[in-house]
CSV table of C-alpha atoms and ligand atoms in Angstrom, one decimal:
chain,number,residue,atom,x,y,z
A,477,MET,CA,17.0,114.9,77.5
A,478,ARG,CA,20.4,116.5,76.7
A,479,ILE,CA,20.4,117.5,73.1
A,480,GLY,CA,23.4,118.8,71.1
A,481,ILE,CA,23.1,121.1,68.2
A,482,PHE,CA,25.9,121.3,65.6
A,483,GLY,CA,25.6,124.0,63.0
A,484,GLY,CA,27.9,124.7,60.1
A,485,THR,CA,28.4,125.3,56.4
A,486,PHE,CA,29.6,121.7,55.9
A,487,ASP,CA,31.2,122.6,52.5
A,488,PRO,CA,32.0,119.7,52.6
A,489,PRO,CA,31.5,117.9,55.9
A,490,HIS,CA,34.8,116.2,57.0
A,491,GLU,CA,36.2,113.8,59.5
A,492,GLY,CA,37.0,116.7,61.9
A,493,HIS,CA,33.2,117.4,62.1
A,494,ARG,CA,32.5,113.7,62.6
A,495,LYS,CA,35.1,113.4,65.4
A,496,TYR,CA,33.8,116.5,67.2
A,497,ALA,CA,30.2,115.2,67.0
A,498,CYS,CA,31.1,111.8,68.3
A,499,GLU,CA,33.3,113.1,71.1
A,500,ALA,CA,30.7,115.6,72.2
A,501,ILE,CA,28.0,112.8,72.4
A,502,ARG,CA,30.3,110.8,74.6
A,503,ARG,CA,31.8,113.5,76.8
A,504,LEU,CA,28.6,115.6,77.2
A,505,SER,CA,26.4,112.4,77.5
A,506,LEU,CA,24.1,113.7,74.8
A,507,ASP,CA,21.0,111.7,74.1
A,508,ARG,CA,20.9,113.0,70.6
A,509,LEU,CA,22.7,115.5,68.4
A,510,ILE,CA,21.0,117.5,65.7
A,511,VAL,CA,23.3,118.6,62.9
A,512,ILE,CA,22.1,121.7,61.0
A,513,PRO,CA,23.7,122.8,57.7
A,514,THR,CA,23.3,126.5,57.1
A,515,PHE,CA,21.4,127.8,54.1
A,516,ILE,CA,23.4,131.1,53.8
A,517,PRO,CA,26.2,131.4,56.4
A,518,PRO,CA,25.9,134.9,57.9
A,519,HIS,CA,29.6,135.1,59.0
A,520,LYS,CA,31.5,134.5,55.8
A,521,ALA,CA,31.3,135.5,52.1
A,522,PHE,CA,29.9,132.4,50.6
A,523,ASP,CA,30.1,131.1,47.0
A,524,GLY,CA,30.3,127.4,47.9
A,525,VAL,CA,28.3,124.5,46.6
A,526,SER,CA,24.5,124.5,46.9
A,527,ALA,CA,22.7,124.0,50.2
A,528,ASP,CA,21.1,120.8,48.8
A,529,ASP,CA,24.5,119.3,48.0
A,530,ARG,CA,25.9,120.3,51.5
A,531,LEU,CA,22.8,118.8,53.2
A,532,ALA,CA,23.1,115.5,51.2
A,533,MET,CA,26.8,115.2,52.0
A,534,THR,CA,26.2,115.9,55.7
A,535,ARG,CA,23.5,113.2,55.7
A,536,LEU,CA,26.0,110.8,54.1
A,537,LEU,CA,28.7,111.6,56.7
A,538,PHE,CA,26.5,111.0,59.6
A,539,GLU,CA,24.2,108.2,58.2
A,540,ASP,CA,25.7,105.4,60.5
A,541,GLU,CA,25.6,107.4,63.7
A,542,GLU,CA,22.5,106.4,65.5
A,543,ARG,CA,22.2,109.3,67.9
A,544,ILE,CA,22.7,111.9,65.1
A,545,THR,CA,20.0,113.4,62.9
A,546,VAL,CA,20.7,115.9,60.2
A,547,SER,CA,18.0,118.7,60.0
A,548,ASP,CA,17.0,120.8,57.0
A,549,THR,CA,15.5,123.5,59.1
A,550,GLU,CA,17.8,126.3,58.0
A,551,LEU,CA,17.3,125.3,54.3
A,552,VAL,CA,13.5,125.4,54.8
A,553,ARG,CA,13.7,128.8,56.5
A,554,LYS,CA,15.9,130.2,53.7
A,555,GLY,CA,17.7,133.6,53.9
A,556,LYS,CA,20.7,134.1,56.1
A,557,SER,CA,20.9,131.4,58.7
A,558,TYR,CA,21.1,133.2,62.0
A,559,THR,CA,21.8,130.9,65.0
A,560,CYS,CA,19.7,133.1,67.3
A,561,GLU,CA,16.6,132.2,65.1
A,562,THR,CA,17.5,128.5,64.9
A,563,VAL,CA,18.1,128.0,68.7
A,564,ALA,CA,14.9,130.0,69.5
A,565,GLN,CA,13.0,127.6,67.3
A,566,LEU,CA,14.6,124.6,68.9
A,567,ARG,CA,13.9,126.0,72.4
A,568,GLU,CA,10.2,126.2,71.6
A,569,GLU,CA,10.3,122.7,70.2
A,570,TYR,CA,12.1,121.3,73.2
A,571,PRO,CA,11.0,123.5,76.1
A,572,ASP,CA,12.1,121.1,78.9
A,573,ASP,CA,15.4,119.7,77.5
A,574,GLU,CA,18.9,120.9,77.9
A,575,LEU,CA,20.3,122.2,74.6
A,576,ILE,CA,24.0,122.5,73.9
A,577,PHE,CA,25.3,124.2,70.8
A,578,LEU,CA,28.7,123.0,69.6
A,579,VAL,CA,31.3,125.3,68.1
A,580,GLY,CA,35.0,125.1,67.2
A,581,SER,CA,37.4,127.7,68.7
A,582,ASP,CA,37.4,129.8,65.6
A,583,MET,CA,33.6,130.3,66.0
A,584,LEU,CA,33.8,130.8,69.8
A,585,LEU,CA,36.3,133.6,69.5
A,586,SER,CA,33.9,135.6,67.3
A,587,PHE,CA,30.8,134.8,69.3
A,588,HIS,CA,30.4,138.5,70.5
A,589,THR,CA,29.9,139.5,66.9
A,590,TRP,CA,27.1,137.0,66.2
A,591,ARG,CA,23.6,138.4,66.1
A,592,LYS,CA,22.0,138.5,69.6
A,593,PRO,CA,24.6,136.4,71.5
A,594,GLU,CA,22.8,137.0,74.9
A,595,GLU,CA,19.6,135.6,73.4
A,596,ILE,CA,21.5,132.6,72.1
A,597,LEU,CA,22.9,132.0,75.6
A,598,ARG,CA,19.4,132.1,77.1
A,599,CYS,CA,18.3,129.3,74.8
A,600,VAL,CA,21.4,127.1,74.8
A,601,LYS,CA,24.8,126.4,76.4
A,602,ILE,CA,27.8,126.7,74.2
A,603,CYS,CA,30.3,123.9,74.0
A,604,ALA,CA,33.7,124.8,72.4
A,605,VAL,CA,36.7,122.7,71.4
A,606,SER,CA,40.2,124.0,70.6
A,607,ARG,CA,40.8,123.3,66.9
A,608,ASP,CA,44.5,124.0,67.0
A,609,SER,CA,47.2,125.4,69.1
A,610,SER,CA,46.4,129.0,68.1
A,611,ALA,CA,43.4,128.9,70.4
A,612,ASP,CA,44.1,126.8,73.4
A,613,GLU,CA,41.7,126.3,76.4
A,614,ALA,CA,43.3,129.1,78.4
A,615,SER,CA,42.7,131.6,75.6
A,616,MET,CA,39.1,130.4,75.1
A,617,ARG,CA,38.5,130.9,78.9
A,618,ARG,CA,40.0,134.4,78.7
A,619,TYR,CA,37.8,135.3,75.8
A,620,ILE,CA,34.7,134.0,77.7
A,621,ASP,CA,35.6,136.0,80.9
A,622,GLU,CA,36.3,139.1,78.9
A,623,HIS,CA,33.1,139.1,76.8
A,624,PHE,CA,30.6,137.0,78.7
A,625,TYR,CA,31.6,137.1,82.4
A,626,GLU,CA,28.0,137.1,83.7
A,627,ASP,CA,27.1,134.1,81.5
A,628,ARG,CA,30.4,132.2,81.9
A,629,ASP,CA,28.6,129.2,83.3
A,630,ARG,CA,26.8,128.9,80.0
A,631,PHE,CA,30.0,127.8,78.3
A,632,ILE,CA,31.6,124.3,78.3
A,633,ILE,CA,35.1,123.6,77.1
A,634,CYS,CA,35.3,120.1,75.5
A,635,SER,CA,38.8,118.8,76.0
A,636,PHE,CA,39.9,116.3,73.4
A,637,THR,CA,42.4,116.4,70.5
A,638,PRO,CA,40.5,117.3,67.4
A,639,ILE,CA,41.5,116.3,63.8
A,640,GLU,CA,43.1,119.5,62.4
A,641,ILE,CA,41.2,119.6,59.1
A,642,SER,CA,39.0,122.3,57.6
A,643,SER,CA,36.6,122.2,54.7
A,644,THR,CA,38.9,124.7,53.0
A,645,GLN,CA,41.7,122.1,53.0
A,646,VAL,CA,39.4,119.5,51.5
A,647,ARG,CA,38.2,121.9,48.8
A,648,ASN,CA,41.8,122.7,47.9
A,649,ALA,CA,42.9,119.1,47.8
A,650,VAL,CA,40.0,118.2,45.5
A,651,LYS,CA,40.7,121.2,43.2
A,652,ASN,CA,44.4,120.3,43.0
A,653,GLY,CA,43.8,116.6,42.4
A,654,GLU,CA,45.5,115.7,45.7
A,655,PRO,CA,44.4,112.7,47.9
A,656,THR,CA,41.7,113.3,50.5
A,657,ASP,CA,42.5,110.1,52.5
A,658,GLY,CA,41.5,110.5,56.1
A,659,MET,CA,39.9,113.9,55.5
A,660,ILE,CA,36.4,112.8,54.3
A,661,SER,CA,34.3,109.7,54.3
A,662,GLU,CA,34.2,107.3,51.3
A,663,GLN,CA,30.5,108.2,50.7
A,664,VAL,CA,31.2,111.9,50.7
A,665,ARG,CA,34.2,111.4,48.4
A,666,LYS,CA,32.0,109.5,46.0
A,667,TYR,CA,29.4,112.2,46.1
A,668,ILE,CA,31.9,114.9,45.4
A,669,ILE,CA,33.3,112.9,42.4
A,670,GLU,CA,29.9,112.1,40.9
A,671,LYS,CA,28.7,115.7,41.2
A,672,GLU,CA,32.0,117.1,40.1
A,673,LEU,CA,32.1,119.5,43.0
A,674,TYR,CA,35.1,121.8,44.0
A,675,LEU,CA,36.9,121.4,40.6
B,761,ATP,P1,35.9,126.4,56.2
B,761,ATP,O1,37.3,125.8,56.0
B,761,ATP,O2,35.1,126.4,54.9
B,761,ATP,O3,35.8,127.7,56.9
B,761,ATP,P2,35.3,124.6,58.5
B,761,ATP,O4,36.2,123.4,58.3
B,761,ATP,O5,35.6,125.6,59.5
B,761,ATP,O6,35.0,125.3,57.1
B,761,ATP,P3,32.4,124.7,59.1
B,761,ATP,O7,31.3,123.9,58.4
B,761,ATP,O8,32.5,126.1,58.8
B,761,ATP,O9,33.8,124.0,58.7
B,761,ATP,O10,32.4,124.4,60.6
B,761,ATP,C1,31.2,124.1,61.4
B,761,ATP,C2,31.6,124.0,62.8
B,761,ATP,O11,32.5,122.9,63.1
B,761,ATP,C3,32.3,125.3,63.4
B,761,ATP,O12,31.9,125.5,64.7
B,761,ATP,C4,33.8,124.9,63.3
B,761,ATP,O13,34.5,125.6,64.3
B,761,ATP,C5,33.7,123.4,63.7
B,761,ATP,N1,34.8,122.6,63.1
B,761,ATP,C6,35.2,122.6,61.8
B,761,ATP,N2,36.2,121.8,61.6
B,761,ATP,C7,36.5,121.3,62.8
B,761,ATP,C8,37.5,120.4,63.3
B,761,ATP,N3,38.5,119.8,62.5
B,761,ATP,N4,37.5,120.0,64.6
B,761,ATP,C9,36.6,120.6,65.5
B,761,ATP,N5,35.6,121.5,65.1
B,761,ATP,C10,35.6,121.8,63.8
């Protein structure tokens, strides 16, 4: 099987995440995709909403996608959610399957600063998409050649036009009472309103 893994803070999950997940399934011929919200993201100062709320919203975003499952593995593990630990665990669980970890260009371009990037590359391939024109495919290729030349075959660039949205933009829109049309799903919007998140 070809299994995708999509980690993130998902604070909140948005249509950009959904489009990337669905395009990756199609373009990489994934049999399934495991979406894994972080408990504590190691790469950014975090004072966002609770992990349980982020997990619940992520489940709502992906509930109609039959190949996608949302996993609570990093919430169960607690502590900082290091990708090297998550992918090592998945490698043990799926010893014979191909594992591909999805990232956006912002995350790819800091990959050399992640904990144990070489070990991550031993467990999974990395698929990256350009999130906006500031990091096009050529600059991602240059980055890979500069930092991971020996392992360059472990990287895949996924070429499609993403939706240029971030969770930061969604949080700001909710806080400022601006419309979130097209940014988040109806179910996620309802959850945010009911729980009075991001105000
Ligand atoms: P924030 O604005 O809070 O930093 P974010 O929108 O970047 O959040 P994350 O949950 O941190 O969302 O992202 C999880 C993963 O999804 C990362 O690899 C990120 O690069 C990728 N990603 C986020 N938004 C998009 C998008 N619009 N298109 C493609 N990939 C995305």
